[in-house]
Short mmCIF file of C-alpha atoms and ligand atoms in Angstrom, two decimals:
data_model
loop_
_atom_site.label_atom_id
_atom_site.label_comp_id
_atom_site.label_asym_id
_atom_site.label_seq_id
_atom_site.Cartn_x
_atom_site.Cartn_y
_atom_site.Cartn_z
CA MET A 1 18.26 19.61 14.73
CA SER A 2 21.89 19.53 13.62
CA ARG A 3 23.90 22.32 12.05
CA PHE A 4 25.10 19.85 9.37
CA TRP A 5 21.68 19.30 7.80
CA SER A 6 20.58 20.44 4.37
CA ASP A 7 18.14 23.34 4.48
CA HIS A 8 14.90 21.38 4.08
CA VAL A 9 15.69 18.49 6.43
CA ALA A 10 14.52 20.26 9.59
CA GLY A 11 11.09 20.61 7.99
CA LEU A 12 10.67 16.93 7.11
CA VAL A 13 8.08 14.87 8.99
CA PRO A 14 9.12 11.27 8.29
CA TYR A 15 6.54 8.51 7.93
CA THR A 16 6.22 6.29 11.01
CA PRO A 17 6.09 2.62 10.02
CA GLY A 18 4.24 0.12 12.22
CA GLU A 19 6.53 -1.34 14.86
CA GLN A 20 8.46 -4.57 14.38
CA PRO A 21 9.26 -5.59 17.98
CA LYS A 22 11.11 -8.82 18.71
CA VAL A 23 8.89 -10.34 21.37
CA ALA A 24 8.10 -14.04 21.69
CA ASP A 25 4.50 -15.09 21.06
CA LEU A 26 3.66 -11.68 19.66
CA LEU A 27 0.70 -11.53 17.28
CA LYS A 28 1.47 -8.80 14.77
CA LEU A 29 -1.73 -7.50 13.26
CA ASN A 30 -0.35 -3.97 12.83
CA THR A 31 1.43 -3.78 9.44
CA ASN A 32 -0.73 -5.81 7.05
CA GLU A 33 1.86 -8.52 6.57
CA ASN A 34 0.59 -11.77 5.08
CA PRO A 35 0.42 -14.63 7.62
CA TYR A 36 1.03 -17.38 5.06
CA GLY A 37 4.56 -16.49 4.02
CA PRO A 38 5.98 -16.36 0.49
CA SER A 39 5.49 -19.00 -2.19
CA PRO A 40 7.89 -21.93 -1.60
CA LEU A 41 8.94 -21.50 -5.24
CA ALA A 42 9.99 -17.91 -4.51
CA LEU A 43 12.08 -19.04 -1.54
CA LYS A 44 13.71 -21.74 -3.68
CA ALA A 45 14.52 -19.21 -6.43
CA ILE A 46 16.07 -16.82 -3.90
CA LYS A 47 18.25 -19.58 -2.43
CA GLU A 48 19.33 -20.71 -5.88
CA ALA A 49 20.28 -17.16 -6.83
CA ALA A 50 22.49 -16.80 -3.74
CA ASP A 51 25.85 -17.85 -5.16
CA SER A 52 29.05 -16.31 -6.52
CA ARG A 53 27.10 -14.44 -9.20
CA LEU A 54 26.40 -11.93 -6.45
CA ARG A 55 29.83 -10.43 -7.21
CA LEU A 56 28.21 -8.95 -10.32
CA TYR A 57 25.76 -6.05 -10.47
CA PRO A 58 22.16 -7.10 -11.07
CA ASP A 59 20.29 -6.29 -14.30
CA PRO A 60 19.62 -2.54 -13.86
CA GLU A 61 16.48 -2.83 -15.99
CA SER A 62 15.07 -5.95 -14.23
CA ARG A 63 14.13 -7.04 -17.73
CA ALA A 64 12.91 -10.60 -17.01
CA LEU A 65 10.78 -9.45 -14.10
CA ARG A 66 9.28 -6.53 -16.04
CA GLU A 67 8.45 -8.84 -18.94
CA ALA A 68 6.70 -11.27 -16.60
CA ILE A 69 4.68 -8.45 -15.02
CA ALA A 70 3.82 -7.08 -18.46
CA ALA A 71 2.68 -10.49 -19.68
CA ARG A 72 0.54 -11.02 -16.59
CA HIS A 73 -1.29 -7.73 -17.13
CA GLY A 74 -1.41 -7.70 -20.93
CA LEU A 75 1.10 -4.85 -21.29
CA ALA A 76 4.49 -4.26 -22.92
CA ALA A 77 7.66 -4.24 -20.79
CA GLU A 78 8.00 -0.50 -21.59
CA GLN A 79 4.80 0.02 -19.63
CA VAL A 80 6.23 -1.48 -16.44
CA PHE A 81 8.53 0.10 -13.85
CA VAL A 82 9.92 -1.84 -10.87
CA GLY A 83 11.35 -0.50 -7.65
CA ASN A 84 12.57 -1.31 -4.17
CA GLY A 85 9.10 -1.72 -2.68
CA SER A 86 6.13 0.25 -3.93
CA ASP A 87 7.07 3.00 -1.47
CA GLU A 88 10.10 3.71 -3.65
CA VAL A 89 8.01 3.46 -6.82
CA LEU A 90 5.60 5.99 -5.31
CA ALA A 91 8.47 8.28 -4.30
CA HIS A 92 9.75 8.26 -7.89
CA ALA A 93 6.23 8.99 -9.14
CA PHE A 94 6.05 12.03 -6.83
CA HIS A 95 9.48 13.14 -8.00
CA GLY A 96 8.93 12.41 -11.68
CA LEU A 97 5.29 13.43 -12.16
CA PHE A 98 4.06 15.79 -9.43
CA MET A 99 6.72 18.52 -9.14
CA ARG A 100 5.01 20.96 -11.48
CA ALA A 101 5.69 24.59 -10.54
CA GLU A 102 3.65 25.33 -7.41
CA ARG A 103 0.64 23.28 -8.46
CA PRO A 104 -0.81 21.16 -5.65
CA LEU A 105 -1.26 17.41 -5.54
CA LEU A 106 -4.84 16.31 -4.81
CA MET A 107 -5.48 13.40 -2.46
CA PRO A 108 -8.22 12.26 -0.04
CA ASP A 109 -8.02 13.56 3.54
CA ILE A 110 -7.89 9.97 4.78
CA THR A 111 -5.38 7.90 2.87
CA TYR A 112 -1.92 6.33 3.03
CA SER A 113 0.02 8.67 5.29
CA PHE A 114 3.19 8.35 3.24
CA TYR A 115 1.76 10.66 0.55
CA PRO A 116 2.00 13.88 2.63
CA THR A 117 5.48 12.76 3.67
CA TYR A 118 6.63 12.60 0.04
CA CYS A 119 5.02 15.99 -0.57
CA ARG A 120 7.18 17.51 2.15
CA LEU A 121 10.29 15.72 0.87
CA TYR A 122 9.83 17.02 -2.66
CA GLY A 123 8.29 20.39 -1.78
CA ILE A 124 4.97 19.57 -3.46
CA PRO A 125 1.95 21.48 -2.07
CA CYS A 126 -0.59 18.94 -0.84
CA GLU A 127 -4.33 19.62 -1.13
CA THR A 128 -6.66 17.20 0.61
CA VAL A 129 -10.21 16.45 -0.46
CA ALA A 130 -12.50 15.22 2.30
CA LEU A 131 -14.03 11.77 1.91
CA SER A 132 -17.76 11.62 2.67
CA ASP A 133 -19.00 10.92 6.21
CA ASP A 134 -19.04 7.21 5.42
CA PHE A 135 -15.46 7.42 3.99
CA ALA A 136 -16.52 7.07 0.35
CA LEU A 137 -14.57 8.87 -2.38
CA ASP A 138 -16.81 10.91 -4.71
CA PRO A 139 -15.23 11.04 -8.20
CA GLN A 140 -17.01 14.35 -8.78
CA ASP A 141 -14.61 15.96 -6.25
CA TYR A 142 -11.74 15.27 -8.68
CA ILE A 143 -13.47 16.72 -11.72
CA GLY A 144 -13.55 20.41 -12.57
CA GLU A 145 -11.64 23.54 -11.66
CA ARG A 146 -9.77 22.22 -8.61
CA ALA A 147 -8.47 19.17 -10.48
CA GLN A 148 -7.62 21.27 -13.52
CA ARG A 149 -5.02 23.31 -11.65
CA ALA A 150 -3.57 20.31 -9.81
CA ALA A 151 -0.13 18.85 -10.54
CA GLY A 152 -1.62 15.40 -10.14
CA ILE A 153 -4.07 13.18 -8.31
CA ILE A 154 -3.23 10.25 -6.07
CA PHE A 155 -5.36 7.85 -4.07
CA ALA A 156 -5.12 4.29 -2.83
CA ASN A 157 -7.69 1.83 -4.11
CA PRO A 158 -8.77 0.01 -2.03
CA ASN A 159 -8.09 2.90 0.29
CA ALA A 160 -5.85 2.63 3.34
CA PRO A 161 -6.61 2.60 6.17
CA THR A 162 -10.36 2.41 5.48
CA GLY A 163 -10.13 -0.73 3.30
CA MET A 164 -12.94 0.54 1.06
CA ALA A 165 -12.80 0.13 -2.72
CA LEU A 166 -13.86 2.35 -5.58
CA GLY A 167 -15.23 0.87 -8.83
CA LEU A 168 -13.40 1.04 -12.14
CA ASP A 169 -16.00 3.35 -13.68
CA ALA A 170 -15.27 5.97 -10.99
CA ILE A 171 -11.52 5.76 -11.62
CA ALA A 172 -12.06 6.00 -15.37
CA ARG A 173 -14.23 9.10 -14.88
CA ILE A 174 -11.51 10.84 -12.86
CA ALA A 175 -8.75 9.97 -15.33
CA ARG A 176 -10.82 10.85 -18.40
CA ALA A 177 -11.79 14.21 -16.94
CA ASN A 178 -8.12 15.13 -16.39
CA PRO A 179 -6.29 14.05 -19.55
CA ASP A 180 -3.31 16.38 -18.93
CA THR A 181 -2.82 15.34 -15.30
CA ALA A 182 -1.14 12.22 -13.99
CA VAL A 183 -3.52 10.10 -11.91
CA VAL A 184 -1.77 7.58 -9.66
CA VAL A 185 -3.80 4.70 -8.21
CA ASP A 186 -1.99 2.83 -5.42
CA GLU A 187 -3.35 -0.73 -5.56
CA ALA A 188 -1.33 -2.23 -2.71
CA TYR A 189 -4.38 -4.28 -1.62
CA VAL A 190 -6.19 -4.83 -4.92
CA ASP A 191 -5.68 -8.62 -4.91
CA PHE A 192 -8.00 -9.01 -1.92
CA GLY A 193 -11.20 -8.47 -3.85
CA ALA A 194 -11.16 -5.13 -5.72
CA GLU A 195 -10.95 -4.51 -9.46
CA SER A 196 -7.62 -3.32 -10.86
CA ALA A 197 -7.47 -0.13 -12.89
CA VAL A 198 -4.71 -1.72 -14.97
CA ALA A 199 -7.52 -2.61 -17.39
CA LEU A 200 -7.76 1.13 -18.16
CA VAL A 201 -4.07 1.69 -18.86
CA ALA A 202 -4.40 0.92 -22.60
CA GLU A 203 -7.04 3.63 -22.96
CA LEU A 204 -5.73 6.28 -20.55
CA ASP A 205 -2.14 7.45 -20.96
CA ASN A 206 -2.34 9.57 -17.78
CA LEU A 207 -3.09 6.64 -15.46
CA LEU A 208 -0.34 5.03 -13.36
CA VAL A 209 -1.27 1.91 -11.36
CA VAL A 210 1.05 0.84 -8.54
CA HIS A 211 1.27 -2.69 -7.11
CA THR A 212 3.39 -4.37 -4.44
CA LEU A 213 4.52 -7.90 -3.67
CA SER A 214 4.49 -7.07 0.05
CA LYS A 215 0.87 -7.87 0.81
CA SER A 216 -0.80 -10.45 -1.46
CA ARG A 217 2.52 -12.16 -2.32
CA SER A 218 3.75 -12.09 1.27
CA LEU A 219 7.15 -10.66 0.34
CA ALA A 220 7.33 -7.46 2.42
CA GLY A 221 10.91 -8.35 3.37
CA LEU A 222 12.08 -8.64 -0.24
CA ARG A 223 11.03 -5.07 -1.15
CA VAL A 224 9.52 -5.28 -4.62
CA GLY A 225 6.87 -2.98 -6.05
CA TYR A 226 5.94 -1.96 -9.55
CA ALA A 227 4.03 0.61 -11.57
CA MET A 228 2.13 0.18 -14.82
CA GLY A 229 1.15 2.92 -17.22
CA SER A 230 1.82 4.47 -20.59
CA ALA A 231 5.40 4.35 -21.87
CA GLY A 232 5.63 8.13 -21.31
CA LEU A 233 4.77 7.92 -17.61
CA ILE A 234 7.10 4.96 -17.14
CA GLU A 235 9.95 6.78 -18.88
CA GLY A 236 9.49 9.67 -16.42
CA LEU A 237 9.94 7.28 -13.51
CA ARG A 238 12.90 5.59 -15.17
CA ARG A 239 14.69 8.91 -15.64
CA VAL A 240 14.30 9.64 -11.92
CA LYS A 241 15.42 6.14 -10.96
CA ASP A 242 18.52 6.29 -13.14
CA SER A 243 19.40 9.64 -11.59
CA PHE A 244 19.10 8.10 -8.12
CA ASN A 245 20.00 4.39 -8.05
CA SER A 246 20.44 2.25 -11.16
CA TYR A 247 20.07 -0.99 -9.19
CA PRO A 248 17.03 -0.70 -6.93
CA LEU A 249 16.31 -4.44 -7.17
CA ASP A 250 19.10 -6.79 -6.20
CA MET A 251 19.54 -10.20 -7.83
CA LEU A 252 17.76 -12.07 -5.06
CA ALA A 253 14.79 -9.74 -5.23
CA GLN A 254 14.52 -10.08 -9.01
CA ALA A 255 14.70 -13.89 -8.81
CA GLY A 256 12.26 -14.17 -5.90
CA ALA A 257 9.74 -11.76 -7.38
CA LEU A 258 9.76 -13.54 -10.72
CA ALA A 259 9.14 -16.93 -9.11
CA ALA A 260 6.43 -15.52 -6.83
CA LEU A 261 4.54 -14.04 -9.78
CA ARG A 262 4.69 -17.38 -11.58
CA ASP A 263 3.19 -19.31 -8.65
CA GLU A 264 -0.42 -18.56 -9.46
CA ALA A 265 -1.73 -21.58 -7.49
CA TYR A 266 -0.15 -20.49 -4.20
CA PHE A 267 -1.26 -16.90 -4.77
CA GLU A 268 -4.88 -17.97 -5.33
CA LYS A 269 -4.95 -20.31 -2.34
CA THR A 270 -3.53 -17.79 0.12
CA ARG A 271 -5.47 -14.74 -1.01
CA GLN A 272 -8.75 -16.70 -0.97
CA ALA A 273 -7.96 -17.88 2.58
CA ILE A 274 -7.34 -14.29 3.69
CA MET A 275 -10.57 -13.02 2.11
CA ARG A 276 -12.55 -15.80 3.83
CA SER A 277 -10.97 -15.05 7.22
CA ARG A 278 -11.59 -11.33 6.72
CA ASP A 279 -15.28 -11.80 6.08
CA GLN A 280 -15.59 -14.04 9.14
CA LEU A 281 -13.64 -11.59 11.32
CA ALA A 282 -15.91 -8.74 10.19
CA VAL A 283 -18.95 -10.76 11.35
CA ASP A 284 -17.30 -11.66 14.67
CA LEU A 285 -16.26 -8.06 15.37
CA ALA A 286 -19.75 -6.78 14.56
CA GLN A 287 -21.16 -9.26 17.09
CA MET A 288 -18.83 -7.78 19.71
CA GLY A 289 -20.15 -4.28 19.13
CA PHE A 290 -17.78 -2.97 16.45
CA ASP A 291 -18.77 -0.96 13.40
CA VAL A 292 -16.67 -2.51 10.65
CA LEU A 293 -16.11 -0.72 7.34
CA PRO A 294 -16.60 -2.91 4.25
CA SER A 295 -13.08 -4.17 3.47
CA MET A 296 -11.57 -5.26 0.16
CA THR A 297 -8.12 -5.62 1.75
CA ASN A 298 -6.19 -7.87 4.13
CA PHE A 299 -7.23 -5.75 7.11
CA VAL A 300 -10.40 -4.44 8.67
CA PHE A 301 -10.95 -0.91 9.96
CA ALA A 302 -13.31 -0.98 12.90
CA ARG A 303 -14.64 1.21 15.70
CA HIS A 304 -16.17 -0.10 18.88
CA ARG A 305 -19.48 1.53 19.75
CA SER A 306 -18.63 2.07 23.42
CA SER A 307 -14.92 1.38 24.05
CA ASP A 308 -12.14 3.85 23.36
CA ALA A 309 -9.77 2.81 20.56
CA VAL A 310 -6.55 3.78 22.36
CA LYS A 311 -7.58 1.82 25.46
CA LEU A 312 -8.53 -1.20 23.36
CA ALA A 313 -5.20 -1.13 21.53
CA ALA A 314 -3.36 -0.88 24.86
CA ALA A 315 -5.33 -3.78 26.34
CA LEU A 316 -4.58 -5.90 23.27
CA ARG A 317 -0.90 -5.01 23.58
CA GLU A 318 -0.93 -6.30 27.18
CA ARG A 319 -2.04 -9.59 25.65
CA ARG A 320 0.82 -9.40 23.11
CA ILE A 321 -1.42 -8.51 20.18
CA LEU A 322 -0.45 -5.47 18.10
CA VAL A 323 -2.99 -3.57 15.99
CA ARG A 324 -2.57 -0.17 14.34
CA HIS A 325 -4.12 3.03 15.65
CA PHE A 326 -3.82 6.38 13.87
CA ALA A 327 -4.09 9.49 16.05
CA LEU A 328 -5.61 11.47 13.19
CA PRO A 329 -8.81 13.49 12.84
CA ARG A 330 -11.97 11.49 11.92
CA ILE A 331 -10.34 8.08 12.43
CA ASP A 332 -8.93 8.22 15.97
CA GLN A 333 -11.63 5.88 17.28
CA TYR A 334 -10.80 3.20 14.71
CA LEU A 335 -8.39 0.30 14.84
CA ARG A 336 -6.79 -1.19 11.75
CA ILE A 337 -6.49 -4.93 12.23
CA THR A 338 -4.53 -7.12 9.81
CA ILE A 339 -6.11 -10.43 8.80
CA GLY A 340 -4.10 -13.34 10.19
CA THR A 341 -4.70 -17.07 9.94
CA ASP A 342 -8.01 -18.33 11.33
CA ALA A 343 -6.22 -19.31 14.55
CA GLU A 344 -4.78 -15.80 14.84
CA CYS A 345 -8.18 -14.20 14.23
CA GLU A 346 -9.59 -16.44 16.95
CA ARG A 347 -6.87 -15.39 19.39
CA LEU A 348 -7.72 -11.76 18.63
CA CYS A 349 -11.45 -12.31 19.15
CA LYS A 350 -10.88 -14.15 22.42
CA ALA A 351 -8.73 -11.33 23.71
CA LEU A 352 -11.28 -8.71 22.64
CA ALA A 353 -14.15 -10.65 24.25
CA GLU A 354 -12.15 -10.76 27.49
CA ILE A 355 -11.29 -7.04 27.35
CA LEU A 356 -14.82 -5.96 26.46
CA GLY A 357 -16.33 -8.30 29.07
CA LYS A 358 -14.21 -6.68 31.77
CA ALA A 359 -15.11 -3.18 30.59
CA GLN A 360 -18.82 -3.79 31.16
C1 PLP B 1 1.90 -1.37 2.25
C2 PLP B 1 1.55 -0.22 1.37
C3 PLP B 1 2.47 0.29 0.45
C4 PLP B 1 3.94 -0.06 0.50
O1 PLP B 1 4.26 -1.26 0.09
P1 PLP B 1 5.78 -1.66 -0.10
O2 PLP B 1 5.76 -2.25 -1.46
O3 PLP B 1 6.05 -2.64 0.97
O4 PLP B 1 6.65 -0.45 -0.03
C5 PLP B 1 2.06 1.27 -0.42
N1 PLP B 1 0.82 1.78 -0.37
C6 PLP B 1 -0.07 1.34 0.52
C7 PLP B 1 -1.43 1.93 0.53
C8 PLP B 1 0.28 0.35 1.43
O5 PLP B 1 -0.59 -0.05 2.35
#
């Protein structure tokens, strides 16, 4: 607490990102980074963009990048918004779409924990809707009176940290039932096996679909995310952005993102490798006594049937392996484990076998 703060700052509860310690031989399976690294073509484009042109401001509209994203998804550039990581895109969506009198924002009780943080930042009442006992989202919960008085609806698909995906028909039902409400679908992990709701954007002008280059394109350090939706939704985000920072994407980010999106071959190869390793890791963890939720992401969410999650995470840490644990209701016995290379998954399994062997 400081006497210099603005009135609402004392009430903020900032999001806690996964740690980024600098320790040799550390296996980081805690923040869903991609083990394969960015496309070599993206790295080349970034290096080539690093010259004296950096004295100039970048294109405030990121026109070339937005056109490439639009072309990839069969949209017009006016239907694409880009930002400094999808976290910033999401923040602008909260600011531009969800501050509607005192109406609450609907979201699942278990989801990306940044959403409640943005609600506090922007003073948006947050109303959570419980997922079922097996962590499924029931579209019916977002249809009817409660949804009607909401300022908006947001969920991640596939969900984080459960990893579970909802089908397109369910998303379409929710958006169709609430034509006057913005529905934001955060698809940070969609490239690892789920279906993208971007196919519904042409039909549904209330649907905003958010993607990131941090996970499937392995560019978390470059900070590029984007949203796709009707021109009206996108214009709302643009108005917020241009009242906040006209240049959210620097020149290197625009060049790197553009080249990464063009390297379809590298994208395919690496995401397929991650999906294969994930399915193998799920089998291996099940054999060691874990219940593993069905994942469509680059992580698994798993609970051991007899060992405490906090103790397991601590024992892994002693072996220089980081995984993510959330001390939250319903999920405090689960660990979220990022998919690494096959060698990294093997190192994890070996460590777990050792830890669980000792515990018996
Ligand atoms: C990682 C993640 C993001 C943030 O991605 P950035 O583009 O790196 O800001 C957003 N939503 C979910 C659900 C995520 O897991």
